[in-house]
Amino acid sequence: MPDFSTIQKISFIGSGNLATNLALGLQKAGLRIVEVFSPDKSHARQFANLINCTVADHLESINTESDLYLIAVPDDAIEDVGRSLPQFNGIAAHTSGISSIKSLASAKNHGVFYPLQTFTLGRKVDLAHVPFFIEGSDNHVINALKVLAGKLSDNVREITSDQRRQLHLAAVFVSNFPNHLFSIAEDILEEQGLGFDFLKPLIRETAAKVSSVSPASAQTGPARRNDSNTLEKHLEMLEQYPEYRKLYQLISEQIKKKYHE
Amino acid sequence: MPDFSTIQKISFIGSGNLATNLALGLQKAGLRIVEVFSPDKSHARQFANLINCTVADHLESINTESDLYLIAVPDDAIEDVGRSLPQFNGIAAHTSGISSIKSLASAKNHGVFYPLQTFTLGRKVDLAHVPFFIEGSDNHVINALKVLAGKLSDNVREITSDQRRQLHLAAVFVSNFPNHLFSIAEDILEEQGLGFDFLKPLIRETAAKVSSVSPASAQTGPARRNDSNTLEKHLEMLEQYPEYRKLYQLISEQIKKKYHE
């Protein structure tokens, strides 16, 4: 039985924004990133140059001496990656919000190492308070991954695959969807020759206030006030944007229903 | 002609979150808040206690010596308030995002003093970088309100009523609507016994990243990746929430259309 409590050497499968941010954080925490594999060779080389590690030519020929293989690839590729890996004594863990731990069952020691955060090209994310959600095929794996996550963040927790899926779904509602609404606002203002910059203090305060007030108590705006005049004016202004108008209508209806029925 | 460039004495009509935050900021900047009127007397007294000013019993009997009357009341009440005020030499300005400057045309010197921010009960907002949008019935009024806003914020601009309405509409998309999505996420997690706290670092990063990257480039998530497997799983998980499911579907369709057509 390898001593998992001292994960030191890590290999990465995948070289995207998530992999890059994790690798930088792990390196800073004193871990050794030894190798990376990606089907996109130029992407893998970029990662390897930044992190100063080697590039594996094939999944099958990856270095089998690592303590951990972090698999940060699209969800529909995880199972295939797991099956293509050679035999090793270390842990194989994926970083997905939605894939079950079972997708890596082909590896003897397997787990999940899921950071709940959005990783965007060109932005280095501070991992110190990012929640890390852990699963493992046995207690040794769970503990090893917990200790490792604890070197990156003060917010580490073991949960089930089911709970993780719910967190992932909730994350879409608080991150991907709000970002789409930001881009709608940008479109509306651009048309008027007004800059998106004007909205930034409001966006920051909207995010900041739910740190101290629950979202339901923090709700403001015309729909919350049931202010039909303003709602009608806004819908009129959106006539040139039928898609945005539909979305405005649906969300406003839901807010009115939630607070006034 | 009163010397508007030296606004010193201010009266408030309205005593809600916006009025309270503005009054605190103005007081800190050295202005004198002399009086408040609100149809809700206990609310007006709370405001008066906090700010240390008098309460007017009626709009008609309000002190006519102020340099500025800041009208922070529901939009459909602005015009009535303007007409009920006694004659004075000062400026009457409303703080609304959507009402035209004309709604105060009954006052000789009138204008708009609109801070683009969300004000919630119990949260004191730092006004230093909040954009203030100014309109005025003439250049004297415009300059006076600009100078005043400049004492609160480094971000002051003159715009038209039409542009202001567009900013207000955009603000709903980046603040009120995202907050509703936060409350949906809270509902989903509560059902699983998971805390909303886990989402806070993600919410903060989602807001922070559009300070340096445009929302269109910052878009991530299953719909952005056109990841049908995840989209289907999420829709399945939302079966018990038909309203949230409808919203998930509509926003995801729009994201897919924007980035993949």
CSV table of C-alpha atoms in Angstrom, one decimal, chain A residues 17 75-76 98-100 116-121 123-125 129-131 133 155 157 159 162-189 192-223 225 227 229-230 233-238 240-252 254-255 257-259, chain B residues 17 75-76 98-100 116-121 123-125 129-131 133 155 157 159 162-189 192-223 225 227 229-230 233-238 240-252 254-255 257-259:
chain,number,residue,atom,x,y,z
A,17,ASN,CA,-7.7,26.7,-17.5
A,75,ASP,CA,-16.7,15.0,-18.8
A,76,ASP,CA,-17.4,12.7,-21.7
A,98,ILE,CA,-21.0,16.3,-12.6
A,99,SER,CA,-19.2,13.0,-13.4
A,100,SER,CA,-19.6,10.2,-10.8
A,116,LEU,CA,-16.0,24.9,-7.0
A,117,GLN,CA,-14.8,27.9,-8.9
A,118,THR,CA,-14.9,29.4,-12.5
A,119,PHE,CA,-11.5,29.3,-14.3
A,120,THR,CA,-11.1,31.7,-17.2
A,121,LEU,CA,-8.3,32.0,-19.7
A,123,ARG,CA,-7.1,35.0,-14.9
A,124,LYS,CA,-5.1,33.5,-12.1
A,125,VAL,CA,-7.6,32.6,-9.3
A,129,HIS,CA,-10.9,30.1,0.1
A,130,VAL,CA,-12.2,28.0,-2.9
A,131,PRO,CA,-14.3,25.1,-1.7
A,133,PHE,CA,-15.0,18.7,-2.6
A,155,ASN,CA,-12.4,25.0,2.7
A,157,ARG,CA,-15.1,18.8,2.4
A,159,ILE,CA,-19.3,14.9,-0.2
A,162,ASP,CA,-25.0,13.3,-5.8
A,163,GLN,CA,-24.3,16.3,-3.7
A,164,ARG,CA,-21.5,17.4,-6.0
A,165,ARG,CA,-23.9,17.4,-9.0
A,166,GLN,CA,-26.3,19.7,-7.1
A,167,LEU,CA,-23.4,22.0,-6.3
A,168,HIS,CA,-22.5,22.0,-9.9
A,169,LEU,CA,-26.0,22.8,-11.0
A,170,ALA,CA,-26.2,25.6,-8.4
A,171,ALA,CA,-22.9,27.0,-9.7
A,172,VAL,CA,-24.4,27.3,-13.2
A,173,PHE,CA,-27.1,29.5,-11.7
A,174,VAL,CA,-24.8,31.8,-9.7
A,175,SER,CA,-21.9,32.1,-12.3
A,176,ASN,CA,-22.6,31.1,-15.9
A,177,PHE,CA,-26.1,32.5,-16.0
A,178,PRO,CA,-25.3,35.8,-14.3
A,179,ASN,CA,-22.4,36.2,-16.7
A,180,HIS,CA,-24.8,35.8,-19.6
A,181,LEU,CA,-27.0,38.6,-18.1
A,182,PHE,CA,-23.9,40.8,-17.8
A,183,SER,CA,-23.3,40.3,-21.6
A,184,ILE,CA,-26.9,41.3,-22.3
A,185,ALA,CA,-26.4,44.5,-20.3
A,186,GLU,CA,-23.3,45.1,-22.3
A,187,ASP,CA,-25.2,44.8,-25.6
A,188,ILE,CA,-27.9,47.2,-24.4
A,189,LEU,CA,-25.4,49.8,-23.3
A,192,GLN,CA,-26.5,53.6,-26.6
A,193,GLY,CA,-22.8,54.4,-26.7
A,194,LEU,CA,-22.5,53.8,-22.9
A,195,GLY,CA,-19.7,51.8,-21.5
A,196,PHE,CA,-20.1,48.5,-19.5
A,197,ASP,CA,-17.7,50.1,-17.0
A,198,PHE,CA,-20.6,52.0,-15.4
A,199,LEU,CA,-22.1,48.7,-14.2
A,200,LYS,CA,-19.0,47.4,-12.5
A,201,PRO,CA,-19.5,48.9,-9.0
A,202,LEU,CA,-23.1,47.6,-9.1
A,203,ILE,CA,-22.0,44.1,-10.1
A,204,ARG,CA,-19.4,44.1,-7.3
A,205,GLU,CA,-22.0,45.2,-4.7
A,206,THR,CA,-24.6,42.7,-5.9
A,207,ALA,CA,-22.0,39.9,-5.3
A,208,ALA,CA,-20.8,41.4,-2.0
A,209,LYS,CA,-24.1,41.8,-0.4
A,210,VAL,CA,-25.1,38.1,-0.5
A,211,SER,CA,-22.0,37.5,1.7
A,212,SER,CA,-23.9,39.1,4.6
A,213,VAL,CA,-27.6,39.0,3.6
A,214,SER,CA,-29.4,36.0,2.1
A,215,PRO,CA,-30.3,36.4,-1.6
A,216,ALA,CA,-34.1,36.4,-0.8
A,217,SER,CA,-33.7,39.4,1.6
A,218,ALA,CA,-31.3,41.1,-0.8
A,219,GLN,CA,-33.8,41.1,-3.7
A,220,THR,CA,-34.5,44.6,-5.0
A,221,GLY,CA,-35.8,46.0,-8.3
A,222,PRO,CA,-39.1,46.7,-10.1
A,223,ALA,CA,-40.3,43.1,-10.0
A,225,ARG,CA,-41.6,46.1,-5.7
A,227,ASP,CA,-43.8,48.2,-9.9
A,229,ASN,CA,-45.1,51.0,-14.6
A,230,THR,CA,-41.4,50.4,-14.7
A,233,LYS,CA,-41.4,50.6,-19.7
A,234,HIS,CA,-38.6,48.2,-19.6
A,235,LEU,CA,-40.5,45.7,-21.8
A,236,GLU,CA,-41.2,48.5,-24.3
A,237,MET,CA,-37.5,49.4,-24.4
A,238,LEU,CA,-36.6,45.7,-25.1
A,240,GLN,CA,-35.8,45.5,-30.5
A,241,TYR,CA,-34.4,42.5,-28.5
A,242,PRO,CA,-37.1,39.8,-28.5
A,243,GLU,CA,-34.9,37.2,-26.9
A,244,TYR,CA,-33.8,39.5,-24.0
A,245,ARG,CA,-37.4,40.6,-23.7
A,246,LYS,CA,-38.6,37.0,-23.2
A,247,LEU,CA,-35.9,36.5,-20.5
A,248,TYR,CA,-36.8,39.8,-18.8
A,249,GLN,CA,-40.4,38.7,-18.7
A,250,LEU,CA,-39.8,35.2,-17.4
A,251,ILE,CA,-37.4,36.3,-14.5
A,252,SER,CA,-39.7,39.2,-13.6
A,254,GLN,CA,-40.8,34.5,-11.1
A,255,ILE,CA,-39.7,37.3,-8.8
A,257,LYS,CA,-44.6,35.3,-7.9
A,258,LYS,CA,-42.0,34.6,-5.2
A,259,TYR,CA,-42.5,37.8,-3.2
B,17,ASN,CA,-32.5,52.7,1.8
B,75,ASP,CA,-41.4,56.6,-9.4
B,76,ASP,CA,-45.2,56.9,-9.5
B,98,ILE,CA,-36.4,55.6,-15.0
B,99,SER,CA,-38.5,58.8,-14.4
B,100,SER,CA,-37.9,61.7,-16.9
B,116,LEU,CA,-26.3,53.6,-10.2
B,117,GLN,CA,-26.1,51.2,-7.3
B,118,THR,CA,-28.3,48.8,-5.3
B,119,PHE,CA,-29.2,49.9,-1.8
B,120,THR,CA,-30.4,47.2,0.6
B,121,LEU,CA,-31.6,47.6,4.1
B,123,ARG,CA,-26.0,47.6,4.3
B,124,LYS,CA,-23.9,50.8,4.1
B,125,VAL,CA,-22.6,51.3,0.6
B,129,HIS,CA,-16.8,54.9,-7.0
B,130,VAL,CA,-20.6,54.7,-7.6
B,131,PRO,CA,-21.5,56.3,-10.9
B,133,PHE,CA,-25.8,60.5,-13.4
B,155,ASN,CA,-17.5,58.9,-11.2
B,157,ARG,CA,-21.5,62.2,-15.6
B,159,ILE,CA,-26.5,62.1,-19.4
B,162,ASP,CA,-33.2,58.4,-22.4
B,163,GLN,CA,-29.7,57.1,-21.6
B,164,ARG,CA,-30.5,56.9,-17.9
B,165,ARG,CA,-33.4,54.6,-18.7
B,166,GLN,CA,-31.1,52.3,-20.6
B,167,LEU,CA,-28.7,52.3,-17.7
B,168,HIS,CA,-31.5,51.4,-15.3
B,169,LEU,CA,-32.6,48.6,-17.6
B,170,ALA,CA,-29.1,47.3,-17.8
B,171,ALA,CA,-28.8,47.5,-14.0
B,172,VAL,CA,-31.8,45.2,-13.6
B,173,PHE,CA,-30.0,42.6,-15.8
B,174,VAL,CA,-26.7,42.8,-13.8
B,175,SER,CA,-28.1,43.1,-10.3
B,176,ASN,CA,-31.8,42.2,-9.7
B,177,PHE,CA,-31.8,39.2,-12.0
B,178,PRO,CA,-28.5,37.7,-10.9
B,179,ASN,CA,-29.7,38.1,-7.3
B,180,HIS,CA,-32.8,36.0,-8.2
B,181,LEU,CA,-30.6,33.4,-9.7
B,182,PHE,CA,-28.6,33.3,-6.4
B,183,SER,CA,-31.8,32.7,-4.5
B,184,ILE,CA,-32.7,29.8,-6.9
B,185,ALA,CA,-29.2,28.3,-6.1
B,186,GLU,CA,-29.9,28.7,-2.4
B,187,ASP,CA,-33.2,26.8,-2.8
B,188,ILE,CA,-31.5,23.9,-4.7
B,189,LEU,CA,-28.7,23.6,-2.1
B,192,GLN,CA,-29.7,18.9,-0.2
B,193,GLY,CA,-28.6,20.2,3.2
B,194,LEU,CA,-25.8,22.1,1.6
B,195,GLY,CA,-25.1,25.7,2.6
B,196,PHE,CA,-25.2,28.7,0.3
B,197,ASP,CA,-21.8,29.7,1.7
B,198,PHE,CA,-20.0,27.3,-0.6
B,199,LEU,CA,-21.1,29.5,-3.5
B,200,LYS,CA,-19.8,32.8,-2.2
B,201,PRO,CA,-16.2,32.5,-3.5
B,202,LEU,CA,-17.6,31.6,-7.0
B,203,ILE,CA,-20.1,34.6,-6.9
B,204,ARG,CA,-17.3,36.9,-6.0
B,205,GLU,CA,-15.0,35.7,-8.7
B,206,THR,CA,-17.8,35.8,-11.3
B,207,ALA,CA,-18.3,39.5,-10.5
B,208,ALA,CA,-14.6,40.2,-10.3
B,209,LYS,CA,-13.6,38.7,-13.6
B,210,VAL,CA,-15.8,41.0,-15.7
B,211,SER,CA,-13.7,43.9,-14.3
B,212,SER,CA,-10.8,42.8,-16.5
B,213,VAL,CA,-12.4,40.5,-19.2
B,214,SER,CA,-15.6,41.4,-21.2
B,215,PRO,CA,-18.6,39.3,-20.2
B,216,ALA,CA,-18.7,37.6,-23.7
B,217,SER,CA,-15.1,36.4,-23.3
B,218,ALA,CA,-15.7,35.4,-19.6
B,219,GLN,CA,-18.6,33.1,-20.5
B,220,THR,CA,-18.0,29.5,-19.3
B,221,GLY,CA,-20.2,26.6,-18.4
B,222,PRO,CA,-22.0,23.6,-20.1
B,223,ALA,CA,-24.1,25.8,-22.5
B,225,ARG,CA,-19.2,24.4,-24.3
B,227,ASP,CA,-22.0,20.1,-23.6
B,229,ASN,CA,-24.7,15.6,-21.7
B,230,THR,CA,-24.4,18.0,-18.8
B,233,LYS,CA,-28.4,15.9,-16.6
B,234,HIS,CA,-29.1,19.4,-15.2
B,235,LEU,CA,-32.5,19.5,-16.7
B,236,GLU,CA,-33.3,16.1,-15.2
B,237,MET,CA,-32.2,17.3,-11.8
B,238,LEU,CA,-34.5,20.2,-12.1
B,240,GLN,CA,-39.0,19.0,-9.3
B,241,TYR,CA,-38.6,22.7,-10.0
B,242,PRO,CA,-40.6,23.3,-13.2
B,243,GLU,CA,-40.1,27.1,-13.0
B,244,TYR,CA,-36.3,26.9,-12.5
B,245,ARG,CA,-36.2,24.3,-15.3
B,246,LYS,CA,-37.9,26.7,-17.7
B,247,LEU,CA,-35.4,29.4,-16.9
B,248,TYR,CA,-32.4,27.0,-17.1
B,249,GLN,CA,-33.6,26.0,-20.6
B,250,LEU,CA,-34.2,29.5,-21.8
B,251,ILE,CA,-30.8,30.9,-20.7
B,252,SER,CA,-28.9,27.9,-21.9
B,254,GLN,CA,-29.6,31.8,-25.6
B,255,ILE,CA,-26.0,31.1,-24.6
B,257,LYS,CA,-27.2,30.5,-29.8
B,258,LYS,CA,-24.8,33.3,-29.0
B,259,TYR,CA,-21.6,31.3,-29.1
